[in-house]
GROMACS .gro file of C-alpha atoms in nm:
model
  231
    1UNK     CA    1   0.000   0.000   0.000
    2UNK     CA    2   0.110   0.357  -0.068
    3UNK     CA    3   0.311   0.497   0.225
    4UNK     CA    4   0.186   0.850   0.161
    5UNK     CA    5  -0.176   0.735   0.171
    6UNK     CA    6  -0.124   0.550   0.500
    7UNK     CA    7   0.056   0.844   0.665
    8UNK     CA    8  -0.203   1.102   0.562
    9UNK     CA    9  -0.490   0.871   0.661
   10UNK     CA   10  -0.345   0.816   1.009
   11UNK     CA   11  -0.284   1.189   1.056
   12UNK     CA   12  -0.637   1.268   0.944
   13UNK     CA   13  -0.770   1.002   1.182
   14UNK     CA   14  -0.585   1.171   1.472
   15UNK     CA   15  -0.738   1.505   1.372
   16UNK     CA   16  -1.092   1.362   1.364
   17UNK     CA   17  -1.054   1.172   1.694
   18UNK     CA   18  -0.894   1.470   1.868
   19UNK     CA   19  -1.161   1.709   1.743
   20UNK     CA   20  -1.470   1.504   1.824
   21UNK     CA   21  -1.329   1.364   2.149
   22UNK     CA   22  -1.213   1.706   2.269
   23UNK     CA   23  -0.859   1.578   2.311
   24UNK     CA   24  -0.636   1.877   2.223
   25UNK     CA   25  -0.310   1.679   2.240
   26UNK     CA   26  -0.437   1.416   1.992
   27UNK     CA   27  -0.579   1.693   1.770
   28UNK     CA   28  -0.249   1.885   1.778
   29UNK     CA   29  -0.049   1.573   1.688
   30UNK     CA   30  -0.287   1.497   1.400
   31UNK     CA   31  -0.296   1.850   1.256
   32UNK     CA   32   0.082   1.892   1.267
   33UNK     CA   33   0.140   1.545   1.124
   34UNK     CA   34  -0.112   1.609   0.845
   35UNK     CA   35   0.045   1.944   0.759
   36UNK     CA   36   0.397   1.794   0.752
   37UNK     CA   37   0.294   1.497   0.539
   38UNK     CA   38   0.084   1.708   0.299
   39UNK     CA   39   0.362   1.966   0.263
   40UNK     CA   40   0.614   1.699   0.164
   41UNK     CA   41   0.362   1.530  -0.064
   42UNK     CA   42   0.302   1.861  -0.242
   43UNK     CA   43   0.677   1.920  -0.268
   44UNK     CA   44   0.723   1.580  -0.434
   45UNK     CA   45   0.438   1.652  -0.673
   46UNK     CA   46   0.588   1.991  -0.759
   47UNK     CA   47   0.921   1.824  -0.836
   48UNK     CA   48   0.771   1.639  -1.132
   49UNK     CA   49   0.460   1.837  -1.226
   50UNK     CA   50   0.398   2.203  -1.306
   51UNK     CA   51   0.153   2.359  -1.061
   52UNK     CA   52  -0.012   2.684  -1.175
   53UNK     CA   53   0.101   2.999  -0.988
   54UNK     CA   54   0.369   2.805  -0.795
   55UNK     CA   55   0.708   2.924  -0.917
   56UNK     CA   56   0.971   2.653  -0.949
   57UNK     CA   57   0.730   2.363  -0.977
   58UNK     CA   58   0.788   2.103  -1.249
   59UNK     CA   59   1.165   2.139  -1.217
   60UNK     CA   60   1.232   1.806  -1.396
   61UNK     CA   61   1.061   1.927  -1.713
   62UNK     CA   62   1.189   2.283  -1.679
   63UNK     CA   63   1.548   2.162  -1.651
   64UNK     CA   64   1.502   1.895  -1.919
   65UNK     CA   65   1.791   2.013  -2.137
   66UNK     CA   66   2.021   2.041  -1.836
   67UNK     CA   67   1.935   1.685  -1.733
   68UNK     CA   68   2.020   1.558  -2.082
   69UNK     CA   69   2.352   1.738  -2.079
   70UNK     CA   70   2.430   1.604  -1.732
   71UNK     CA   71   2.353   1.248  -1.841
   72UNK     CA   72   2.579   1.290  -2.144
   73UNK     CA   73   2.866   1.425  -1.932
   74UNK     CA   74   2.822   1.145  -1.679
   75UNK     CA   75   2.835   0.871  -1.943
   76UNK     CA   76   3.115   1.014  -2.157
   77UNK     CA   77   3.345   1.152  -1.888
   78UNK     CA   78   3.294   0.904  -1.606
   79UNK     CA   79   3.248   0.579  -1.795
   80UNK     CA   80   3.372   0.622  -2.153
   81UNK     CA   81   3.633   0.897  -2.142
   82UNK     CA   82   3.896   0.881  -2.415
   83UNK     CA   83   4.160   0.799  -2.152
   84UNK     CA   84   3.953   0.509  -2.014
   85UNK     CA   85   3.888   0.374  -2.363
   86UNK     CA   86   4.260   0.392  -2.444
   87UNK     CA   87   4.349   0.213  -2.120
   88UNK     CA   88   4.092  -0.058  -2.193
   89UNK     CA   89   4.222  -0.111  -2.546
   90UNK     CA   90   4.579  -0.125  -2.421
   91UNK     CA   91   4.483  -0.379  -2.156
   92UNK     CA   92   4.293  -0.598  -2.399
   93UNK     CA   93   4.560  -0.597  -2.667
   94UNK     CA   94   4.786  -0.812  -2.447
   95UNK     CA   95   4.530  -1.091  -2.455
   96UNK     CA   96   4.451  -1.069  -2.828
   97UNK     CA   97   4.542  -1.386  -3.017
   98UNK     CA   98   4.588  -1.309  -3.387
   99UNK     CA   99   4.680  -1.662  -3.491
  100UNK     CA  100   4.320  -1.771  -3.581
  101UNK     CA  101   4.289  -1.465  -3.804
  102UNK     CA  102   4.625  -1.526  -3.970
  103UNK     CA  103   4.537  -1.890  -4.037
  104UNK     CA  104   4.225  -1.781  -4.224
  105UNK     CA  105   4.401  -1.519  -4.437
  106UNK     CA  106   4.453  -1.624  -4.800
  107UNK     CA  107   4.826  -1.583  -4.868
  108UNK     CA  108   4.808  -1.709  -5.226
  109UNK     CA  109   4.843  -1.355  -5.366
  110UNK     CA  110   5.168  -1.321  -5.168
  111UNK     CA  111   5.303  -1.635  -5.336
  112UNK     CA  112   5.195  -1.506  -5.678
  113UNK     CA  113   5.373  -1.177  -5.615
  114UNK     CA  114   5.685  -1.366  -5.513
  115UNK     CA  115   5.677  -1.562  -5.841
  116UNK     CA  116   5.637  -1.236  -6.036
  117UNK     CA  117   5.939  -1.089  -5.860
  118UNK     CA  118   6.148  -1.397  -5.946
  119UNK     CA  119   6.035  -1.385  -6.310
  120UNK     CA  120   6.129  -1.017  -6.337
  121UNK     CA  121   6.468  -1.071  -6.174
  122UNK     CA  122   6.794  -1.209  -6.316
  123UNK     CA  123   6.674  -1.552  -6.214
  124UNK     CA  124   6.380  -1.532  -6.455
  125UNK     CA  125   6.572  -1.687  -6.741
  126UNK     CA  126   6.698  -1.967  -6.521
  127UNK     CA  127   6.343  -2.029  -6.400
  128UNK     CA  128   6.220  -2.054  -6.759
  129UNK     CA  129   6.475  -2.330  -6.823
  130UNK     CA  130   6.315  -2.537  -6.545
  131UNK     CA  131   5.957  -2.501  -6.664
  132UNK     CA  132   5.869  -2.143  -6.566
  133UNK     CA  133   5.635  -2.052  -6.281
  134UNK     CA  134   5.458  -2.388  -6.311
  135UNK     CA  135   5.771  -2.540  -6.162
  136UNK     CA  136   5.716  -2.334  -5.846
  137UNK     CA  137   5.348  -2.426  -5.808
  138UNK     CA  138   5.413  -2.735  -5.589
  139UNK     CA  139   5.585  -2.504  -5.341
  140UNK     CA  140   5.272  -2.291  -5.297
  141UNK     CA  141   5.107  -2.480  -5.009
  142UNK     CA  142   5.438  -2.509  -4.823
  143UNK     CA  143   5.504  -2.138  -4.874
  144UNK     CA  144   5.160  -2.040  -4.741
  145UNK     CA  145   5.201  -2.263  -4.436
  146UNK     CA  146   5.549  -2.133  -4.355
  147UNK     CA  147   5.438  -1.773  -4.407
  148UNK     CA  148   5.144  -1.818  -4.169
  149UNK     CA  149   5.373  -1.967  -3.905
  150UNK     CA  150   5.614  -1.678  -3.949
  151UNK     CA  151   5.336  -1.419  -3.910
  152UNK     CA  152   5.208  -1.590  -3.594
  153UNK     CA  153   5.558  -1.584  -3.447
  154UNK     CA  154   5.590  -1.215  -3.532
  155UNK     CA  155   5.266  -1.126  -3.352
  156UNK     CA  156   5.382  -1.312  -3.042
  157UNK     CA  157   5.711  -1.124  -3.018
  158UNK     CA  158   5.751  -0.860  -2.746
  159UNK     CA  159   5.860  -0.608  -3.008
  160UNK     CA  160   5.535  -0.650  -3.201
  161UNK     CA  161   5.326  -0.622  -2.882
  162UNK     CA  162   5.511  -0.304  -2.787
  163UNK     CA  163   5.443  -0.154  -3.130
  164UNK     CA  164   5.074  -0.240  -3.093
  165UNK     CA  165   5.067  -0.093  -2.743
  166UNK     CA  166   5.236   0.227  -2.864
  167UNK     CA  167   4.986   0.258  -3.147
  168UNK     CA  168   4.691   0.214  -2.914
  169UNK     CA  169   4.842   0.456  -2.665
  170UNK     CA  170   4.885   0.716  -2.937
  171UNK     CA  171   4.513   0.784  -2.907
  172UNK     CA  172   4.406   0.726  -3.268
  173UNK     CA  173   4.218   0.403  -3.200
  174UNK     CA  174   4.080   0.530  -2.870
  175UNK     CA  175   3.969   0.852  -3.036
  176UNK     CA  176   3.778   0.658  -3.300
  177UNK     CA  177   3.605   0.438  -3.042
  178UNK     CA  178   3.526   0.739  -2.821
  179UNK     CA  179   3.380   0.925  -3.119
  180UNK     CA  180   3.155   0.628  -3.198
  181UNK     CA  181   3.033   0.607  -2.837
  182UNK     CA  182   2.979   0.984  -2.820
  183UNK     CA  183   2.769   0.986  -3.137
  184UNK     CA  184   2.561   0.691  -3.012
  185UNK     CA  185   2.497   0.859  -2.675
  186UNK     CA  186   2.402   1.192  -2.833
  187UNK     CA  187   2.171   1.022  -3.080
  188UNK     CA  188   1.995   0.831  -2.801
  189UNK     CA  189   1.960   1.140  -2.583
  190UNK     CA  190   1.807   1.332  -2.873
  191UNK     CA  191   1.525   1.077  -2.865
  192UNK     CA  192   1.446   1.161  -2.502
  193UNK     CA  193   1.144   1.377  -2.425
  194UNK     CA  194   1.073   1.574  -2.105
  195UNK     CA  195   0.816   1.313  -2.002
  196UNK     CA  196   1.067   1.030  -2.054
  197UNK     CA  197   1.326   1.206  -1.837
  198UNK     CA  198   1.061   1.269  -1.569
  199UNK     CA  199   0.962   0.903  -1.572
  200UNK     CA  200   1.325   0.786  -1.549
  201UNK     CA  201   1.399   1.007  -1.249
  202UNK     CA  202   1.064   0.936  -1.086
  203UNK     CA  203   1.106   0.559  -1.113
  204UNK     CA  204   1.456   0.580  -0.964
  205UNK     CA  205   1.360   0.772  -0.653
  206UNK     CA  206   0.987   0.709  -0.610
  207UNK     CA  207   1.039   0.466  -0.319
  208UNK     CA  208   1.274   0.699  -0.135
  209UNK     CA  209   1.053   1.004  -0.190
  210UNK     CA  210   0.762   0.820  -0.032
  211UNK     CA  211   0.952   0.815   0.296
  212UNK     CA  212   0.966   1.196   0.289
  213UNK     CA  213   0.591   1.198   0.340
  214UNK     CA  214   0.617   0.943   0.621
  215UNK     CA  215   0.888   1.133   0.807
  216UNK     CA  216   0.710   1.461   0.743
  217UNK     CA  217   0.409   1.317   0.923
  218UNK     CA  218   0.620   1.173   1.207
  219UNK     CA  219   0.814   1.491   1.278
  220UNK     CA  220   0.504   1.703   1.228
  221UNK     CA  221   0.326   1.490   1.489
  222UNK     CA  222   0.615   1.530   1.731
  223UNK     CA  223   0.605   1.907   1.686
  224UNK     CA  224   0.231   1.898   1.745
  225UNK     CA  225   0.282   1.699   2.066
  226UNK     CA  226   0.544   1.948   2.185
  227UNK     CA  227   0.316   2.241   2.099
  228UNK     CA  228   0.022   2.084   2.284
  229UNK     CA  229   0.230   2.010   2.594
  230UNK     CA  230   0.371   2.363   2.597
  231UNK     CA  231   0.023   2.507   2.567
   0.00000   0.00000   0.00000
């Protein structure tokens, strides 16, 4: 059950009992509790909704653009800053295994280029005497296999990893990733409406705001008790 409804109902019950039973202390507790609970309930309502003639009400909708900008800053600076993206890329690059990619790469064009270089060199005539480039064709599969193994070994060397780390640390890759994230965030925020922002904030803090009404009634009742005793 709604905490605000329970608090206001109990306060109103104290008011009614105190009034009709001529019990000023009970009446004072009820009226102060009701005023405290209703004041906080109105304040919560004014936070999300515009109330005519009440300046400052509907602050969520009034500050809609500011909320969007704040959300953008929070996401981009606190979670996806360019420095954090660069650090993440640098950390991940140490665990990247390029061997599966290399094994799938077709290195046949590399072998064909090698044959063309031999044909154009001083060894071209000698090659022609032994059957031309067809004589090298049986070497193709062995060449591809050895080249793949060599590339895998290169990617596992510390020198290669350092070059990759330096490239990532240079900021170019991080800048590209950050730009992609920034554009995605801005595009999504552009789709937000004032009502959507109000609903997001309201859903996040609705439970906690309900306790403001409860404590407003409790402290109001205590003030009422103190006032009645002093009187």
